[in-house]
XYZ file of C-alpha atoms in Angstrom:
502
model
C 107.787 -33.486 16.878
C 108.295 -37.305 15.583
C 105.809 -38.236 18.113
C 102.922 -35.959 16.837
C 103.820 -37.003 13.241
C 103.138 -40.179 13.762
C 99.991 -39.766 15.768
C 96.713 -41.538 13.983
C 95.077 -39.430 11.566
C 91.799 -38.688 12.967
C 93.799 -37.104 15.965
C 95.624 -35.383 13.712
C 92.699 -33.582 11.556
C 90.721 -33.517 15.033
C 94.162 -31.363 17.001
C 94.434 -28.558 13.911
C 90.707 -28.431 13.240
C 90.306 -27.216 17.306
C 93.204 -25.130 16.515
C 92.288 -23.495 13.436
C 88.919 -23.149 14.817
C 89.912 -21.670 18.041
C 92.300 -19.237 16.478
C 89.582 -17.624 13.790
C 86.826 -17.748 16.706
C 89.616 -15.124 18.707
C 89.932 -12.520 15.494
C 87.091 -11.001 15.983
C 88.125 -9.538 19.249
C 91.302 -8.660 18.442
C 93.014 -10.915 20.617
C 94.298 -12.750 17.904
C 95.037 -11.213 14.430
C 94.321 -12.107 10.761
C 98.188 -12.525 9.823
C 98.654 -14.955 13.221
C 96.326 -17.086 11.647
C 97.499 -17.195 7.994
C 101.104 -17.912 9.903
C 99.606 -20.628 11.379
C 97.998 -22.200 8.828
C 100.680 -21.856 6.496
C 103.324 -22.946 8.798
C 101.561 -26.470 8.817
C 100.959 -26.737 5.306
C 104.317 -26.294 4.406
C 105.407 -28.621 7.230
C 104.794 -31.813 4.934
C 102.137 -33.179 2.262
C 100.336 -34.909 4.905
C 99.580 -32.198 7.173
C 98.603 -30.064 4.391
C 95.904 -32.745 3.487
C 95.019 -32.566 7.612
C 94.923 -28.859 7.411
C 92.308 -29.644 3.996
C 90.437 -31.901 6.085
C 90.033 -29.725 8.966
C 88.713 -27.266 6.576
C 86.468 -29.576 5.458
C 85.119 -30.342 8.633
C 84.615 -27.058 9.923
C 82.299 -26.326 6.657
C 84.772 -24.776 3.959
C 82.991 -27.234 1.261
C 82.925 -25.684 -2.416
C 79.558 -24.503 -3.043
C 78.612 -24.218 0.692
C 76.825 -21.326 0.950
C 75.535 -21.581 4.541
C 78.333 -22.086 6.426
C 81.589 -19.779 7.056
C 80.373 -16.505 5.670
C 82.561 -14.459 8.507
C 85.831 -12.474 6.825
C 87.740 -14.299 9.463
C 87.401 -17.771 8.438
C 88.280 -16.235 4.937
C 91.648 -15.400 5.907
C 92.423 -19.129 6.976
C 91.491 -20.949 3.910
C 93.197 -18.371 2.221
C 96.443 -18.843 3.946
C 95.896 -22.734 3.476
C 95.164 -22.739 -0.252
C 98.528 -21.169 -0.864
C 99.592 -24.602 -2.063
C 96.609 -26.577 -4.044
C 93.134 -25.401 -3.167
C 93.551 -22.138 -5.025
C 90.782 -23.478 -7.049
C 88.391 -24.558 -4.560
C 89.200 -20.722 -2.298
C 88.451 -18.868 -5.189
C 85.239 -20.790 -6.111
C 83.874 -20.766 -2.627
C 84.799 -16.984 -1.908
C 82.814 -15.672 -5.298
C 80.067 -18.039 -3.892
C 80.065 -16.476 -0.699
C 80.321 -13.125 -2.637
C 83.850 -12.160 -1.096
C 85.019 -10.505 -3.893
C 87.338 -8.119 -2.244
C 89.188 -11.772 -0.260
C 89.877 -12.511 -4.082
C 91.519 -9.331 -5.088
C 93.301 -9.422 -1.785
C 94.312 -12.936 -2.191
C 95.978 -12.192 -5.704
C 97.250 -9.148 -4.726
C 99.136 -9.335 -1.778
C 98.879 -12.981 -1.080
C 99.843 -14.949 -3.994
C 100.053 -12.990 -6.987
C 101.499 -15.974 -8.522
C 98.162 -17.811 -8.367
C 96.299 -15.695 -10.184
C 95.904 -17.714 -13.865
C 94.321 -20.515 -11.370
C 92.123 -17.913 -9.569
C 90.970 -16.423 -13.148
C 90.387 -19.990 -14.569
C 87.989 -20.714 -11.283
C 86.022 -16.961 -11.731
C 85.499 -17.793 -15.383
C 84.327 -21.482 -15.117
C 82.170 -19.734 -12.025
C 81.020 -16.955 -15.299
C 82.470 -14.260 -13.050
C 81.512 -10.575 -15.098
C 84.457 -10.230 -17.200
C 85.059 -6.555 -16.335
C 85.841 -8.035 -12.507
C 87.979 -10.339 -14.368
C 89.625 -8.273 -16.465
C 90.362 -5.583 -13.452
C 91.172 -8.455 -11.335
C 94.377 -9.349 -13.684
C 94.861 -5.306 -14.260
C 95.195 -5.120 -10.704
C 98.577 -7.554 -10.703
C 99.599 -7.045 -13.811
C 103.709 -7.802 -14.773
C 103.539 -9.972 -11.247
C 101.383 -12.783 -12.979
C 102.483 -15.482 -15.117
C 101.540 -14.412 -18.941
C 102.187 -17.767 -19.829
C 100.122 -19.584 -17.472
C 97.454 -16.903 -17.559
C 97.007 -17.688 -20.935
C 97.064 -20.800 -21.203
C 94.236 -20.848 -18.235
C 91.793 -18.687 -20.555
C 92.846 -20.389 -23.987
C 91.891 -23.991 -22.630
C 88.042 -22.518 -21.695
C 88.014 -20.540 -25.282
C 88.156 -16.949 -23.929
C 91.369 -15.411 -24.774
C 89.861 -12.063 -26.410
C 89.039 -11.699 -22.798
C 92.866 -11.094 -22.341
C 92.860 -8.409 -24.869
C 93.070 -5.123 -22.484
C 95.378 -6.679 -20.797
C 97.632 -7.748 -23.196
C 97.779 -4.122 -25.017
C 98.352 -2.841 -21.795
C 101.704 -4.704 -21.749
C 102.973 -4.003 -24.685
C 101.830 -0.053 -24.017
C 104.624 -0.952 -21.396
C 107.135 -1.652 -23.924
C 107.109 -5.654 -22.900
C 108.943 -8.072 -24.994
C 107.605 -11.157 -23.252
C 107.018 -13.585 -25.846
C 104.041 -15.097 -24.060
C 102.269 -11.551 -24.158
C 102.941 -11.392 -28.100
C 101.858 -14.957 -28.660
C 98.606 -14.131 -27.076
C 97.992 -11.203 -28.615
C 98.547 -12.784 -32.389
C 96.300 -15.678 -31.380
C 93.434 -13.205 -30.540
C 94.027 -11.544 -33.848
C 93.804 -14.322 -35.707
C 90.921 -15.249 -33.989
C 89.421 -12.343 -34.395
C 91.316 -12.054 -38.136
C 92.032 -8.491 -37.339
C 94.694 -8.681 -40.410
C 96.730 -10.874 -38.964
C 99.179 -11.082 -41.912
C 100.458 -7.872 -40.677
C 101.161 -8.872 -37.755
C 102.803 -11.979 -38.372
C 104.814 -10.780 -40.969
C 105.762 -7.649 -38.607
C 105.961 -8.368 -34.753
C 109.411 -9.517 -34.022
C 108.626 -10.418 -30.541
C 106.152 -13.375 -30.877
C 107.253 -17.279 -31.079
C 106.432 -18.577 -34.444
C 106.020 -22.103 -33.880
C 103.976 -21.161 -31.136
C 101.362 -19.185 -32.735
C 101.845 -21.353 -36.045
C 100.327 -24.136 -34.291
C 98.030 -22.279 -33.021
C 97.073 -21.063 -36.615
C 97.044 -24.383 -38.109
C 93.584 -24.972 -36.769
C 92.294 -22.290 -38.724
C 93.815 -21.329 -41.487
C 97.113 -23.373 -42.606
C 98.160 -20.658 -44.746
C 98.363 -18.211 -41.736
C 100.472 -20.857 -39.948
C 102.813 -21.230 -42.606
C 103.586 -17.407 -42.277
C 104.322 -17.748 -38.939
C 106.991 -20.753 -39.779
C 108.004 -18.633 -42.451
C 108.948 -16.171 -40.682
C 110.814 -18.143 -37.923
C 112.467 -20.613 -40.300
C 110.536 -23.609 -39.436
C 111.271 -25.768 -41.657
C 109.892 -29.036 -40.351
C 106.706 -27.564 -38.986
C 106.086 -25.475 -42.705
C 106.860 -29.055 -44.281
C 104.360 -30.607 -42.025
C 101.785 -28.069 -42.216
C 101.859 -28.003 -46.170
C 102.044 -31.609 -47.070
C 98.709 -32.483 -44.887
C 96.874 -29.477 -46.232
C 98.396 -30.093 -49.976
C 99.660 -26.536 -50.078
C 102.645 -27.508 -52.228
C 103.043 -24.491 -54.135
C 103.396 -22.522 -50.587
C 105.895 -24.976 -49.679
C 108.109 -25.065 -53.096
C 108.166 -21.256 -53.072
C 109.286 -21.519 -49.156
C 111.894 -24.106 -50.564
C 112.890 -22.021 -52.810
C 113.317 -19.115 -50.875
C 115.259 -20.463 -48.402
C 117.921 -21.934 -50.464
C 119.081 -24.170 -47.748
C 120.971 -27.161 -49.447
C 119.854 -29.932 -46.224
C 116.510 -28.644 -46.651
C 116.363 -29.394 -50.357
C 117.994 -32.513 -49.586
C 115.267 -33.428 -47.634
C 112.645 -32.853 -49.693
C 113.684 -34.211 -52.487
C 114.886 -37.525 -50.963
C 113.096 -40.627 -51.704
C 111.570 -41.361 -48.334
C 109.499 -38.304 -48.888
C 106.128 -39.630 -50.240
C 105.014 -35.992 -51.159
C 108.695 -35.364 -53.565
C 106.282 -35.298 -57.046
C 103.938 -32.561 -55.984
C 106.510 -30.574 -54.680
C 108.799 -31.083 -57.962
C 105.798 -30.199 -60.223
C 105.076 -26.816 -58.486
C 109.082 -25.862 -58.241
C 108.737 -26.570 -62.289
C 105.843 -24.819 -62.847
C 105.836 -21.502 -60.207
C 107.926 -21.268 -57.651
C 111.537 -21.308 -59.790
C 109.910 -19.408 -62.757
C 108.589 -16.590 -60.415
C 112.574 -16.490 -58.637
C 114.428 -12.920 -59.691
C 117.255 -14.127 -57.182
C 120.543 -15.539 -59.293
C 121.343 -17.830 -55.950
C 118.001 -19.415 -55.864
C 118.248 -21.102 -59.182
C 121.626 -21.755 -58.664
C 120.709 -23.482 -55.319
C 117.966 -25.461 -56.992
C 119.342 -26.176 -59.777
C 122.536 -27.603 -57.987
C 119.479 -29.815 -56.054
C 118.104 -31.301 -58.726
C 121.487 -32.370 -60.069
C 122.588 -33.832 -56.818
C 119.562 -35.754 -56.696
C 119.786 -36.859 -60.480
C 116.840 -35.530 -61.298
C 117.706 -35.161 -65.514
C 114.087 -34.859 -66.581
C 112.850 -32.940 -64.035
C 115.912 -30.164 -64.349
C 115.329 -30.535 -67.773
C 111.761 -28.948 -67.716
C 112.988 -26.716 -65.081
C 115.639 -25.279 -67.253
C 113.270 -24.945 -70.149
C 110.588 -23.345 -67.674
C 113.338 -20.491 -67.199
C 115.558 -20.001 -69.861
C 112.876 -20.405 -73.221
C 110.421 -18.616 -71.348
C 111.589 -15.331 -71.543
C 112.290 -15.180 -67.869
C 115.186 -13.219 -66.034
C 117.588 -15.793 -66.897
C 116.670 -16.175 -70.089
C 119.975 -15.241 -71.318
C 122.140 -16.761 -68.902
C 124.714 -18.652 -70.523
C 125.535 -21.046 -67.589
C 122.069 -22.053 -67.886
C 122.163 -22.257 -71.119
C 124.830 -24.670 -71.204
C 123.266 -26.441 -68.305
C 120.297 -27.459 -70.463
C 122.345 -28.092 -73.716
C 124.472 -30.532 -71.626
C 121.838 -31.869 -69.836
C 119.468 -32.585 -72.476
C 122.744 -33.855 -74.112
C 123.009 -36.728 -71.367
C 119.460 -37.109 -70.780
C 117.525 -36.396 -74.047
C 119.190 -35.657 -77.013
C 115.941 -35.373 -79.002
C 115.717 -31.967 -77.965
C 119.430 -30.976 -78.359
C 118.734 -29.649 -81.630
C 116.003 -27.648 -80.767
C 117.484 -25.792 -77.899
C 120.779 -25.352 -80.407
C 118.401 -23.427 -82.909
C 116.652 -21.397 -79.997
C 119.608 -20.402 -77.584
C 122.201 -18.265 -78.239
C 123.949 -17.385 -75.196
C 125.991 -20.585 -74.496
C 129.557 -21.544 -74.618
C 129.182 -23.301 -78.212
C 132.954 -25.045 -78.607
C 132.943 -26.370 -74.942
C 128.960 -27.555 -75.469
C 129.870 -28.986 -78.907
C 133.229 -30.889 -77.376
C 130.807 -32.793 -75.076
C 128.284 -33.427 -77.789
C 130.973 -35.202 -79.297
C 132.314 -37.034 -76.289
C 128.317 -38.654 -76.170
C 128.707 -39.649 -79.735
C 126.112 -37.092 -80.517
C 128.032 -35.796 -83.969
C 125.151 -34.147 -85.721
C 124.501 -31.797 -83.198
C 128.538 -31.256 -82.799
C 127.958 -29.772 -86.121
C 124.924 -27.965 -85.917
C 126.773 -25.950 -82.995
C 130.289 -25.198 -84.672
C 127.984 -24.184 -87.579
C 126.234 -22.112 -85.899
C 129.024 -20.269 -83.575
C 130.812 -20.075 -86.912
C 133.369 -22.941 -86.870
C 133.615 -23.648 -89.959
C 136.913 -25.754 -89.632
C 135.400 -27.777 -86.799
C 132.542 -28.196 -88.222
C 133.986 -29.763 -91.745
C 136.348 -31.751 -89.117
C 132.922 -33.087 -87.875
C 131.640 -34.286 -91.037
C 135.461 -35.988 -92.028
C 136.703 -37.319 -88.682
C 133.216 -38.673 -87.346
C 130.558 -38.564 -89.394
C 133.008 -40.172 -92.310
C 130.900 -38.181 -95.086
C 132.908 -36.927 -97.787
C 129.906 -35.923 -99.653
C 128.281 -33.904 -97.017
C 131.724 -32.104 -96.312
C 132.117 -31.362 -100.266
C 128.974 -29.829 -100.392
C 129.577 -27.965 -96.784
C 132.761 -27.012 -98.197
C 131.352 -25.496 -101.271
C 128.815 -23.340 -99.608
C 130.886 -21.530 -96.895
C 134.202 -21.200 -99.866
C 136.604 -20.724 -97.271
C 140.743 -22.127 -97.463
C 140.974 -23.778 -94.228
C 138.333 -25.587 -94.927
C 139.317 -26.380 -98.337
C 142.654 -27.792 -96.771
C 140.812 -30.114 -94.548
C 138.994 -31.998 -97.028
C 141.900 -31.819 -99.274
C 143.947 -33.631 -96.853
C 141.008 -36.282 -95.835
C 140.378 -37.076 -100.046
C 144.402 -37.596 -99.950
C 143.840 -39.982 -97.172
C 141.053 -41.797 -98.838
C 142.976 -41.669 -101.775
C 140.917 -39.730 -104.012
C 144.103 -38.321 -105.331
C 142.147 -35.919 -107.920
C 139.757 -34.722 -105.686
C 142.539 -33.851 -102.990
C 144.566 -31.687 -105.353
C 141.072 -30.133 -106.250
C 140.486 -29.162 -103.140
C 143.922 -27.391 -102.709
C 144.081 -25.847 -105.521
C 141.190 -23.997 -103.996
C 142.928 -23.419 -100.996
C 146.134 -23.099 -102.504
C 147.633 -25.321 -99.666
C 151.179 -26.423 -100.598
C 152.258 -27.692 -97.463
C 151.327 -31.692 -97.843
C 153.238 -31.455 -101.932
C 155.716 -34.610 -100.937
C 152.658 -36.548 -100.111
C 150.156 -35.711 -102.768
C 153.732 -36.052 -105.506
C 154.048 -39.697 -103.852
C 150.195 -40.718 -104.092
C 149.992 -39.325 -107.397
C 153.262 -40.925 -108.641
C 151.543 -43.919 -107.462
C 147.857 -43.465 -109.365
C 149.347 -41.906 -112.738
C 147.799 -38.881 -111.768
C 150.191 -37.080 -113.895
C 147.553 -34.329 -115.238
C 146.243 -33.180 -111.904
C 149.661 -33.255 -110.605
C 151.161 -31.186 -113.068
C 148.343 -28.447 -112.246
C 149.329 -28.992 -108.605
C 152.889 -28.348 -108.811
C 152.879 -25.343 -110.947
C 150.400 -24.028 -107.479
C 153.536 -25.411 -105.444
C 156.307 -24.017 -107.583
C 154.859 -20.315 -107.070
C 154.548 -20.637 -103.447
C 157.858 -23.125 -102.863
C 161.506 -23.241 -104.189
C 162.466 -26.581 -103.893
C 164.664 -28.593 -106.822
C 162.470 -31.924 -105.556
C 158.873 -29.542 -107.250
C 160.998 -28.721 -110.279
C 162.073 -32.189 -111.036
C 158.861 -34.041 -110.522
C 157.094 -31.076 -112.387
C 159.482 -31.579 -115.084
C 158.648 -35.443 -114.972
C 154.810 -34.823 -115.088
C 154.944 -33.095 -118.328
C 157.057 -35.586 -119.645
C 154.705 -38.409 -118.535
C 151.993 -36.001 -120.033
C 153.882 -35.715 -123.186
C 153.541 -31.894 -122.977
C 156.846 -31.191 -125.039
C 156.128 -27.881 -125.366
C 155.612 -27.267 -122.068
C 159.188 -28.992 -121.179
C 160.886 -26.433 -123.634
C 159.357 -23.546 -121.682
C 160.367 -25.015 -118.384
C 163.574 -25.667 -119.332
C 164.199 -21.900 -120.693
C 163.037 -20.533 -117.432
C 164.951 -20.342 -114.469
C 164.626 -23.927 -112.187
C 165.993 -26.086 -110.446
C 165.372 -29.169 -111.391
């Protein structure tokens, strides 16, 4: 009762040693039975933490010391301790039993007793170098009862988990899914480095960050197959950056095509963003056959205003005769880019690509005051109108669009640079330039600006183009008053004999 728990302590010890005592001195004749005496024992242990360290101490006294080879050798004082050490002498039971050489109180103790106990019982035969075929028939013996977990962890801390190996396959012979049994099992192949690519890459059951870990230690690049395989981003990150394995990790990156995880990587707290940039340049994007992954990068680089770098990336994959080498979005991409970034190799890329959307590229060449290479791209996508619009409206080279005008001998464009000599006021060029384009409809303003330069000659030529093309008395009568100015009587007589209407 209350009384007896608050007796002094060297009563205490003193009332259950005489007990205990008494009780395993009566087995032997039968008067008192093995399972009695386990109750008994148990029954105080469990009655508090201080009468389980009285029931140690009694033990203690009565000559259950580890190592203690002399004293308590009788089977009966076996069942006792073991009954006792149901709570935290497991280790101390186990080492004095294989002392004594009471092998069969171990395999009893773990079998029926407390099957539970068994990683601490294995741990105490194996720092005790216990055979390991007793070992490993030991754990056989309990098998699915025991802790995996514990059990292994137990043997992995002393270095002996390839003892676990029998054991193990005889699990998963079982068809068990236990995570614990597959992490065990991958550890002791890589260990062993029994191919263990194979089986990381293949076993479905085993916890990759787990074994990863586990992996690190000896060979990073086995880890990061493990976090591969179960998405572990932050470990794979980890693992990679302090063993400089950035080309693993871009092609990870890569492959994943997770926009937070690029994000991550690329942001500037991350003191390892250059290496990994340089080997998503130079491998990992190059080597992609997957549409979405360079779309997903690319979009990262852009997000992150990384210009230069997407620049080089683009030029990695579409000049290189990659899989997108044809793709026009990338095309464009790069145009544009290089357009905002570097125009010193717009030019180059206009001369070398021919998949991209030319007028839409050439629109925003313009809108960065980049005019030459507006040009170069409506010349080369065959726009010729645009591209004499170019020279006129931006470039302001009447020269340049003469001479452009000349080569590709075309109306329209004729008309163009009619109409931008009229508004320079090269009134003799202008009608030269329609005559060869036969364009009529500006004749009220090229009659007014030649009225007002005396171009009477050139207009004359002009009009007669006009007349054929437009009935209008306002062509006959200025027609009629250019050869007049002209003093071309003769050609007034025809006119005037000929149907007009001036």
């Amino acid at each position: 009762g209350q009384a007896a728990r608050c007796a002094p302590t060297h009563q205490r010890v003193r009332q259950v040693q005489n007990r205990v005592w008494l009780l395993a001195c009566l087995m032997p004749s039968g008067r008192v039975t093995a399972g009695t005496l386990c109750r008994y024992c148990l029954g105080i242990v469990r009655a508090s933490f201080f009468c389980e360290r009285l029931v140690r101490a009694a033990f203690m006294r009565l000559g259950f010391e580890q190592g203690n080879d002399t004293t308590c050798t009788s089977s009966a004082r076996a069942f006792p301790l073991a009954a006792a050490c149901r709570h935290d002498l497991v280790e101390d039971l186990t080492t004095y039993l294989y002392n004594a050489s009471l092998l069969k109180y171990i395999e009893g103790y773990v079998q029926k007793v407390s099957p539970q106990k068994t990683p601490q019982v294995v741990g105490a035969l194996l720092d005790c170098e216990a055979p390991d075929d007793f070992v490993n028939n030991l754990i056989l013996s309990v098998r699915s009862l025991l802790p995996v977990d514990a059990l292994v962890d137990q043997v992995e801390k002393r270095n002996r988990l390839k003892l676990l190996t029998p054991f193990l396959e005889h699990l998963i012979r079982e068809g068990s899914q236990d995570s614990h049994v597959h992490d065990a099992l991958g550890k002791i192949i890589i260990d062993t480095n029994n191919n263990p690519e194979h089986f990381l890459t293949t076993n479905p059951y085993y916890n990759s960050l787990v074994v990863g870990r586990y992996a690190e230690k000896r060979d990073p690049n086995l880890a990061c197959v493990a976090y591969k395989r179960g998405s572990c981003d932050d470990a794979l990150i980890e693992c990679t950056n302090r063993n400089s394995l950035f080309k693993l990790q871009a092609r990870y990156i890569v492959d994943r095509g997770d926009q937070p995880l690029w994000d991550k990587v690329l942001g500037q707290e991350n003191t390892f963003r250059r290496q990994l940039i340089d080997q998503v340049v130079s491998t990992a994007l190059p080597e992609s056959r997957n549409p979405e992954q360079v779309s997903v990068t690319v979009k990262a680089f852009m997000r992150h205003e990384l210009q230069s770098e997407l620049i080089e990336l683009l030029e990695k994959i579409v000049l290189n005769n990659s899989a997108f080498s044809s793709n026009a979005n990338l095309q464009n991409l790069l145009i544009l880019t290089a357009i905002k970034a570097d125009p010193s190799r717009v030019k180059d890329y206009i001369y070398r690509l021919d998949n991209f959307d030319g007028p839409a590229v050439a629109e925003k060449a313009i809108e960065f005051s980049h005019y030459e290479e507006a040009f170069e791209i409506y010349k080369k996508f065959g726009k010729k109108v645009e591209a004499v619009q170019v020279l006129l409206t931006y470039c302001k080279d009447l020269d340049r669009a003469h001479d452009y005008a000349n080569k590709v001998d075309e109306a329209p464009v004729w008309s163009e640079l009619g109409h931008a000599y009229l508004e320079a006021g090269q009134v003799a060029d202008a009608i030269a330039s329609y005559l060869r384009s036969s364009d009529s409809s500006r004749y009220l303003q090229v009659i007014e600006a030649c009225t007002a330069a005396g171009c009477y000659e050139d207009l004359v030529k002009y009009l007669l183009m006009v007349r054929k093309k437009v009935k209008e008395s306002k062509v006959d009568s200025e027609l009629l008053y250019a050869y007049a100015r002209t003093n071309n009587l003769s050609e007034i007589d025809a006119f005037l004999h000929t149907s007009h209407q001036a």
